[in-house]
Tab-separated table of C-alpha atoms in Angstrom:
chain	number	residue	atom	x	y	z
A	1	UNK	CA	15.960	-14.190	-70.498
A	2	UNK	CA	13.841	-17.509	-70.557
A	3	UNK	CA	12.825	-19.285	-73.958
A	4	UNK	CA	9.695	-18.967	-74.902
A	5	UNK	CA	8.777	-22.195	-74.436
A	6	UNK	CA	9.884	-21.925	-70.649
A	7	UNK	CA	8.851	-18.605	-69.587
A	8	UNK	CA	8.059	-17.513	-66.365
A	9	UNK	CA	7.886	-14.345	-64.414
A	10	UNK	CA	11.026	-12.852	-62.655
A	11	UNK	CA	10.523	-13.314	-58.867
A	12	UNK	CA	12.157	-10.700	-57.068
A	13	UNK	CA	12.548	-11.164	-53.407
A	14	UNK	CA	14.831	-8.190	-51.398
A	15	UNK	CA	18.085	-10.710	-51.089
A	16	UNK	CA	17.990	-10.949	-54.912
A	17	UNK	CA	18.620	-7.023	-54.867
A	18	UNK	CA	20.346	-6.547	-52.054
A	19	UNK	CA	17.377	-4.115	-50.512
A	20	UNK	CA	15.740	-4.050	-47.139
A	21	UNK	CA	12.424	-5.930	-46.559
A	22	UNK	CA	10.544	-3.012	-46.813
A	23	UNK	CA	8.857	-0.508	-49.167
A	24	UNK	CA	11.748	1.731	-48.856
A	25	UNK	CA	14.189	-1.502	-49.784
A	26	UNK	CA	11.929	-1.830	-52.738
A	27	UNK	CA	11.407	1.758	-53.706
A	28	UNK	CA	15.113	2.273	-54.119
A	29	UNK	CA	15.486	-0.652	-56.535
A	30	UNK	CA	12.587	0.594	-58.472
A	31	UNK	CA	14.264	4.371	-58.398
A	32	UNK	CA	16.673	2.453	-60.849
A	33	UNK	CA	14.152	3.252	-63.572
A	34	UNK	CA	16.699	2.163	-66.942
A	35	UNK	CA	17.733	-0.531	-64.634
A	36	UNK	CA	13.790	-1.407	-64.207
A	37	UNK	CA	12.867	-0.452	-67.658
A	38	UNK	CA	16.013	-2.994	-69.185
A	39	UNK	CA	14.596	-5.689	-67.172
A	40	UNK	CA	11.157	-5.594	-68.039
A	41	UNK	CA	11.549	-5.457	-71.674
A	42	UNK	CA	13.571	-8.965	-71.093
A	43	UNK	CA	11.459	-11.119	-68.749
A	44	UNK	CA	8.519	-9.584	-69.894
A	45	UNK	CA	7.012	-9.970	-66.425
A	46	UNK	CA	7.973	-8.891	-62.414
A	47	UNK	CA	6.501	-10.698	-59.405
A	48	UNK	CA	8.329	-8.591	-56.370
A	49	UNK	CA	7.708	-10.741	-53.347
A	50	UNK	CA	8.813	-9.930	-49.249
A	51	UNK	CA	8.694	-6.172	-49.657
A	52	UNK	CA	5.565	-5.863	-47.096
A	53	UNK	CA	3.557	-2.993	-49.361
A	54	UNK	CA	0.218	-2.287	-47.928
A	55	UNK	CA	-2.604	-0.261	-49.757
A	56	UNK	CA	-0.913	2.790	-47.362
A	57	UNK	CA	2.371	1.909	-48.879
A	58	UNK	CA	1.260	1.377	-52.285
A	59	UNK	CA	1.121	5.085	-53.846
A	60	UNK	CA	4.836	5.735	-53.783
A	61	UNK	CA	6.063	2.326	-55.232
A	62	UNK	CA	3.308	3.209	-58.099
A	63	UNK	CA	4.928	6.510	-59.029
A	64	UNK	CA	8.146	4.935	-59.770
A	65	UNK	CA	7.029	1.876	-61.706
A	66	UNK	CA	4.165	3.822	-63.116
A	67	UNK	CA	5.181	7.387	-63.650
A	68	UNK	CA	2.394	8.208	-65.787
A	69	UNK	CA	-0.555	6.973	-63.964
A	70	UNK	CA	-3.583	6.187	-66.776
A	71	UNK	CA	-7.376	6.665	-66.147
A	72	UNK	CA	-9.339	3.407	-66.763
A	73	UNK	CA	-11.049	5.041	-69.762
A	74	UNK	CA	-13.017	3.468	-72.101
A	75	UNK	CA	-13.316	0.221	-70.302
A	76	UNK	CA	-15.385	-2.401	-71.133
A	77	UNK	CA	-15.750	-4.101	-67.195
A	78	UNK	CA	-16.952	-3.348	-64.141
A	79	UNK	CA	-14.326	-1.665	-61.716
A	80	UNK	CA	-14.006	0.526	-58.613
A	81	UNK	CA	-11.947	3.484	-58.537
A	82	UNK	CA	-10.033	3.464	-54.719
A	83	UNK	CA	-7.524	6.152	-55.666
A	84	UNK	CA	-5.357	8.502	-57.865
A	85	UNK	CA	-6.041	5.975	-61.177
A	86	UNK	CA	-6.048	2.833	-59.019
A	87	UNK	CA	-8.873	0.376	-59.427
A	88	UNK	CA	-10.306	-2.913	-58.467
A	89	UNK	CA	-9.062	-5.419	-60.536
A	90	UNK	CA	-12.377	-6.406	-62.986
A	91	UNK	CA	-15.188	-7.447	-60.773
A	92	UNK	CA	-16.604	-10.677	-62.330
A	93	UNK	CA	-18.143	-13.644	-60.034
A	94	UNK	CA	-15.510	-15.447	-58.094
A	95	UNK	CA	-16.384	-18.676	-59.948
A	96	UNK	CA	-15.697	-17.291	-63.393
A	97	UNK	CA	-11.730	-17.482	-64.840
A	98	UNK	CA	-11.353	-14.432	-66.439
A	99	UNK	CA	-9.499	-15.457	-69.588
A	100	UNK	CA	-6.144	-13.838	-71.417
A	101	UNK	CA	-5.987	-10.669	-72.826
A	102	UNK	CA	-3.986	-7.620	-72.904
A	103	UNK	CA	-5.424	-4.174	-70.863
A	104	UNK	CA	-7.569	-1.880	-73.388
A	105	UNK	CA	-6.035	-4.078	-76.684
A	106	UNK	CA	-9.165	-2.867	-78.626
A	107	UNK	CA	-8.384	0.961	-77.654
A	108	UNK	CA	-6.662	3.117	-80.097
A	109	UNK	CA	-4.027	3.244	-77.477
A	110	UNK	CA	-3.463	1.386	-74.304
A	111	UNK	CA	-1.145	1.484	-71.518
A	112	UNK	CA	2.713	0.155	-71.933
A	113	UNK	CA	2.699	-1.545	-68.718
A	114	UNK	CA	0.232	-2.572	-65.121
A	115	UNK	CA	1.256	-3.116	-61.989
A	116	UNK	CA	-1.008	-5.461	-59.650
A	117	UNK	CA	-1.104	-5.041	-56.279
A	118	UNK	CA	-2.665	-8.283	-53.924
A	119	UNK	CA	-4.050	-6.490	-50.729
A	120	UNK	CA	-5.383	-9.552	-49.902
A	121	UNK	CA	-5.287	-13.014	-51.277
A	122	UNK	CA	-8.040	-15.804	-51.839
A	123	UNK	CA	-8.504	-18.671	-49.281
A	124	UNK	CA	-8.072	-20.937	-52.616
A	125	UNK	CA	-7.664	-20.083	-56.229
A	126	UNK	CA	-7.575	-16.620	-57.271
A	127	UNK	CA	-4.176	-16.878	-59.571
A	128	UNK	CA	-3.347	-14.561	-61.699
A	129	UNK	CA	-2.598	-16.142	-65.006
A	130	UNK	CA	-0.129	-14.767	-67.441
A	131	UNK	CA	1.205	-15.447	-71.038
A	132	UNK	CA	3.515	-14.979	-72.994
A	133	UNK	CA	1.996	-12.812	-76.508
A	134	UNK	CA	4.344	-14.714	-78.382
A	135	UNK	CA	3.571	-18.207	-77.488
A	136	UNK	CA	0.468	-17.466	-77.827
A	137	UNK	CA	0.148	-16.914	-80.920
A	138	UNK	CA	2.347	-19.315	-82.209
A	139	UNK	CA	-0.153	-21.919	-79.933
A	140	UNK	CA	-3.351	-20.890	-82.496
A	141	UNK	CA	-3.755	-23.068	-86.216
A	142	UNK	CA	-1.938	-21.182	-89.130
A	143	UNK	CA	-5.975	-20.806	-90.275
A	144	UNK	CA	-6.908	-18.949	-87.118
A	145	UNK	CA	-4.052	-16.643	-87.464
A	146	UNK	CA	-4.480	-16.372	-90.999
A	147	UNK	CA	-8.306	-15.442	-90.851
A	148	UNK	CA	-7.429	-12.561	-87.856
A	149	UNK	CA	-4.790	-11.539	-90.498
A	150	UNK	CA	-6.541	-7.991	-91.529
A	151	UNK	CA	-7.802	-7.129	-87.996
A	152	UNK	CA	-11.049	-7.209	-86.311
A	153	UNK	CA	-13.669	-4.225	-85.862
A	154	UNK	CA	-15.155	-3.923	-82.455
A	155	UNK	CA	-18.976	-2.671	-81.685
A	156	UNK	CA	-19.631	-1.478	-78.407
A	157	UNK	CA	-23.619	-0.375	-77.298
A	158	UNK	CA	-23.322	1.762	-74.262
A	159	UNK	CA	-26.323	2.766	-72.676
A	160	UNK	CA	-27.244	6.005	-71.147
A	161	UNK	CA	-27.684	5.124	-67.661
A	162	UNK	CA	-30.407	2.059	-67.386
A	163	UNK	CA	-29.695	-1.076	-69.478
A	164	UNK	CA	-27.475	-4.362	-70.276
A	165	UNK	CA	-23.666	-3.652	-69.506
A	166	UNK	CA	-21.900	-0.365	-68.832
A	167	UNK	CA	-23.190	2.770	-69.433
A	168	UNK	CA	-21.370	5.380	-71.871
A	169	UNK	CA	-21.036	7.825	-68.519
A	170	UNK	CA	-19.292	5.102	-66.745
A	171	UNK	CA	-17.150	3.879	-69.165
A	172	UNK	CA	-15.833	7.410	-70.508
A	173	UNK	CA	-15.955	8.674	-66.125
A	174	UNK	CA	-17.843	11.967	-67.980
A	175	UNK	CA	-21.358	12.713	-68.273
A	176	UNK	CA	-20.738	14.953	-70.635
A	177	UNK	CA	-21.262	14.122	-74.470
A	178	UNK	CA	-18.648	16.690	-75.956
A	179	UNK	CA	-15.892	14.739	-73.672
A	180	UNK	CA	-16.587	11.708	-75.157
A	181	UNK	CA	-16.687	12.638	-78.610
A	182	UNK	CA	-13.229	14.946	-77.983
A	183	UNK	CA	-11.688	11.243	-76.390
A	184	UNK	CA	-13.185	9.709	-79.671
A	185	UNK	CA	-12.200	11.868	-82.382
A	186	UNK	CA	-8.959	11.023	-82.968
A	187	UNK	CA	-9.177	7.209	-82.086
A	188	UNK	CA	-10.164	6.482	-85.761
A	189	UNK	CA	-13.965	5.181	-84.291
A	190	UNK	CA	-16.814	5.903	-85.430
A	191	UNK	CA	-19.893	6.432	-83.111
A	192	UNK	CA	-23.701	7.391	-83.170
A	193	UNK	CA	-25.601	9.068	-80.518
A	194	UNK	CA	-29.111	7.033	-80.171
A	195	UNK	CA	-32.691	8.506	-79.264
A	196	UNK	CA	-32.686	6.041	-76.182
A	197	UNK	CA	-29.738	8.257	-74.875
A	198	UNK	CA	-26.792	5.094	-76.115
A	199	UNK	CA	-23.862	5.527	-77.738
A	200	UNK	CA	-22.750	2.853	-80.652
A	201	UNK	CA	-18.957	2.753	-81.051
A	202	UNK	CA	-17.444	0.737	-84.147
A	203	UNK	CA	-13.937	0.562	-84.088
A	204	UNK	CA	-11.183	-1.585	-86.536
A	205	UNK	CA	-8.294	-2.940	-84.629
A	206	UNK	CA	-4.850	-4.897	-85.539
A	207	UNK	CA	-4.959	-8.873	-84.322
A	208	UNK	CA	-1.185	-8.563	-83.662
A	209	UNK	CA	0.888	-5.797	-83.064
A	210	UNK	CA	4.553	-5.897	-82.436
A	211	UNK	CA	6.723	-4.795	-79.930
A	212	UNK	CA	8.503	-1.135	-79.732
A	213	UNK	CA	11.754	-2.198	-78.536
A	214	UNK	CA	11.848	-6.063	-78.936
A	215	UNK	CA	9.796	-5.836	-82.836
A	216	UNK	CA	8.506	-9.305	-81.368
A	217	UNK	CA	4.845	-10.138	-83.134
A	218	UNK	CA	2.591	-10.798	-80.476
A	219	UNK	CA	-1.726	-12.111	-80.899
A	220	UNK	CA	-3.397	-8.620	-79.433
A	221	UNK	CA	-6.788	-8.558	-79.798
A	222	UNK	CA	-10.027	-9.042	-77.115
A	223	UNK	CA	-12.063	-10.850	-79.934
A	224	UNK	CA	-12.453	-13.711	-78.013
A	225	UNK	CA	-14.149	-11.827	-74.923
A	226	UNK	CA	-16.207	-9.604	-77.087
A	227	UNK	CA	-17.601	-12.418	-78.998
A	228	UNK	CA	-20.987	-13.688	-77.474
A	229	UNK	CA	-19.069	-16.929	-77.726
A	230	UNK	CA	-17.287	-17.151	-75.208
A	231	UNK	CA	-20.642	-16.749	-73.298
A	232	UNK	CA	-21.467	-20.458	-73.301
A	233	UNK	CA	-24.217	-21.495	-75.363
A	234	UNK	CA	-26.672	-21.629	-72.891
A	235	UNK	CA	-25.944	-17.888	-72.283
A	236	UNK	CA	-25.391	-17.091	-75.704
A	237	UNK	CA	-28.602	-18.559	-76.415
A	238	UNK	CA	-30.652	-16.661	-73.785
A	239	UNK	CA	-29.154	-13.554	-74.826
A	240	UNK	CA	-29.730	-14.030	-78.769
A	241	UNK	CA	-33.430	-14.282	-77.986
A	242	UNK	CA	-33.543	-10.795	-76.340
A	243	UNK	CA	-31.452	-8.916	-78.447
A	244	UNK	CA	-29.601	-9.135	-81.987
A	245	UNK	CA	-26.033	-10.063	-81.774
A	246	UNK	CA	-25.443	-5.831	-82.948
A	247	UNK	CA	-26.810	-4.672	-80.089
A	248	UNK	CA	-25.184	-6.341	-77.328
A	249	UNK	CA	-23.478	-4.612	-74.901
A	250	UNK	CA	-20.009	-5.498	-77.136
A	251	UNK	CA	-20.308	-7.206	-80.029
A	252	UNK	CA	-16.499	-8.438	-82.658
A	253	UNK	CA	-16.700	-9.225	-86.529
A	254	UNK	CA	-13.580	-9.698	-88.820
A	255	UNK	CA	-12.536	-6.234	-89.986
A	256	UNK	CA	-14.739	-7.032	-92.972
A	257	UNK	CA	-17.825	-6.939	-90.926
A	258	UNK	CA	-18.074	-10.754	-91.558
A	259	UNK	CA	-18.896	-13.217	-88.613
A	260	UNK	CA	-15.668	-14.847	-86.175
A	261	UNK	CA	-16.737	-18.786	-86.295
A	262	UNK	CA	-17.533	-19.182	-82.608
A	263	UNK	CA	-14.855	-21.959	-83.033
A	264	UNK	CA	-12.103	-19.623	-83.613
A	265	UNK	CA	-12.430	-17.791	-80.627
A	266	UNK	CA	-12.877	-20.576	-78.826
A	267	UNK	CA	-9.677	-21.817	-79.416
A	268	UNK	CA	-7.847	-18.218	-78.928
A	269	UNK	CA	-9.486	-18.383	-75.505
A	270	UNK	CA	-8.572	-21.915	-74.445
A	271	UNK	CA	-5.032	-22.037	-76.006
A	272	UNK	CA	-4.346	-18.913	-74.222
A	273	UNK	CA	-5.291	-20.478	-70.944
A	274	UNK	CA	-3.375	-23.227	-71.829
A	275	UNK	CA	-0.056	-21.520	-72.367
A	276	UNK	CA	-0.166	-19.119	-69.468
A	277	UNK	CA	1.651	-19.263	-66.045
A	278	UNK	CA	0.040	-18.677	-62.512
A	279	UNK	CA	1.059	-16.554	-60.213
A	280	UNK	CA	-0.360	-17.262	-57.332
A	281	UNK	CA	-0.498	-14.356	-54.692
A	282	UNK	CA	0.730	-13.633	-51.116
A	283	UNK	CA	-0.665	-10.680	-49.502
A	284	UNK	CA	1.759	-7.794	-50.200
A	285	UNK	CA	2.937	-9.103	-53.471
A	286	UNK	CA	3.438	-6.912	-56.561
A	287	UNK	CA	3.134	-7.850	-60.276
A	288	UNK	CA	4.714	-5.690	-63.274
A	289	UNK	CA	4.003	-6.803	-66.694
A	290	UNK	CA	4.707	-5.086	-69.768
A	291	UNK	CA	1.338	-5.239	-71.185
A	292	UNK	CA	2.008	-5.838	-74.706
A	293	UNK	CA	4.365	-8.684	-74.473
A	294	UNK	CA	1.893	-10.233	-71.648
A	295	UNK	CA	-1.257	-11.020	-71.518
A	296	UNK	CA	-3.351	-11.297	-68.024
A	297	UNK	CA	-6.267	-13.322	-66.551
A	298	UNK	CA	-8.168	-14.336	-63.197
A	299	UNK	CA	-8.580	-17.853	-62.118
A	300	UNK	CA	-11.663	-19.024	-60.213
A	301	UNK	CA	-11.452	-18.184	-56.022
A	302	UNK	CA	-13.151	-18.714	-52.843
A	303	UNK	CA	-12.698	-16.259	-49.647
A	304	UNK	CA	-12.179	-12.674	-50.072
A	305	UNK	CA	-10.054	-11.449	-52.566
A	306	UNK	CA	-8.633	-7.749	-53.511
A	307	UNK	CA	-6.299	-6.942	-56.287
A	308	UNK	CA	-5.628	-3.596	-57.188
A	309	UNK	CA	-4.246	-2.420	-60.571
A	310	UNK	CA	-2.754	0.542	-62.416
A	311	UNK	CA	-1.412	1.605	-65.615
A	312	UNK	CA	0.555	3.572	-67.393
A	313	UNK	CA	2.107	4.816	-70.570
């Protein structure tokens, strides 16, 4: 297992297991699952490269690696759903990074693990960045990880069907109000249904969590991307002149309810671009990552571009 200050990735290419170029050659390494499981927990991340998986080879190697396949619920950006719990990979301009973060962090629970899949590749750019949840937090000022200390409380404003963001029907796949509220109810949130037909979710979250098997602390929060910012000020600016910082479409505050300095998430965003690794795709290649020791990002592209990802528990 790498140091922390040199981690990277495992790259596994079929002459490193012995398997056949193929998705049966990687199938039967993944059927291995303690094997799998043992090796994850210790390099944190698996790039499996040479295999040849298409989107029509794709379900079976996700049933091993994944054998709980998650619904995207209660997700916060814009995806497609292509299959049994597959998805785009979070639809944001090409010429936006997409910064670190770990999948569904401000959920009451989230899934133990992704796999990406890269149907196709960008012409340049298009990287998906990775870090390590323990350098990461070790990379932010004893201040910044001393003010997260108590947790943050998340505010989400989901509208009903027309408005800013996602709607409550999209992000809960239900248009049914007595599904959401059984999803909510034992999450810990606390939610209001409003005479415009929006939903208002507040929700107190941990900063860091550690790991079940490792006990490693790791930073674990989204306050960074909720908070208006990491926007930009021009952005920001526009924004706070149509609507109240409350009512935005997601919306973070200490778990006090006081204000994050914009400064502080500032940094949390550009240290943890600063401490991640690339990967940088080939058509075909897979990425495992046990989502709570690694966060996960998008760099900037140009060409086409098509990631798919799914989770489990």
């Amino acid at each position: 297992m790498a140091g922390v200050d040199t981690w990277a990735p495992l790259e596994i290419h079929p002459f490193d297991v012995a398997a056949e170029p193929t998705a049966e050659g990687l199938r039967g390494f993944l059927s291995d699952t303690a094997k799998v499981d043992e090796l994850l927990v210790n390099e944190k991340a698996l790039v499996f490269r040479g295999f040849g998986i298409t989107e029509q080879t794709l379900d079976p190697v996700l049933d091993l690696a994944l054998p709980n396949r998650l619904a995207y619920v209660h997700g916060n950006t814009p995806r497609t759903k292509v299959g049994d719990n597959v998805y785009t990979s979070t639809e944001y301009p090409a010429e936006f990074t997409i910064s670190m973060h770990n999948e569904l962090s401000y959920a009451h629970t989230w899934p133990a693990r992704l796999m990406f899949f890269c149907q196709l590749a960008a012409t340049t750019g298009g990287a998906t960045p990775v870090v390590d949840g323990a350098r990461w937090l070790a990379a932010l000022d004893p201040q910044v990880r001393a003010a997260f200390a108590d947790g943050v409380c998340y505010r989400q404003n989901l509208h009903g069907g027309r408005g800013f963001g996602k709607s409550w029907q999209d992000t809960f796949e239900t248009n049914r109000r007595d599904e959401v509220e059984s999803f909510l109810a034992p999450t810990g949130a606390t939610w209001e249904w409003r005479s415009d037909g929006s939903l208002r979710i507040s929700q107190l979250r941990p900063s860091t969590i550690r790991h079940p098997v490792t006990g490693v602390e790791v930073w674990f929060n989204q306050s960074d991307q909720w908070h208006p910012a990491s926007l930009g000020e021009d952005t920001a600016s526009a924004l706070a002149q149509i609507l109240p910082e409350d009512e935005l479409p997601q919306y973070v505050t200490f778990a006090d309810g006081t204000p994050i300095p914009p400064e502080y998430v500032i940094q949390v965003r550009d240290r943890g671009l600063e401490v991640a690794v690339n990967v940088d795709w080939r058509s075909g290649d897979l990425l495992l990552i046990d989502n709570i020791l690694v966060g996960h990002g998008r760099r900037p592209f140009t060409g086409a571009r098509r990631v798919l990802v799914a989770m489990s528990d």
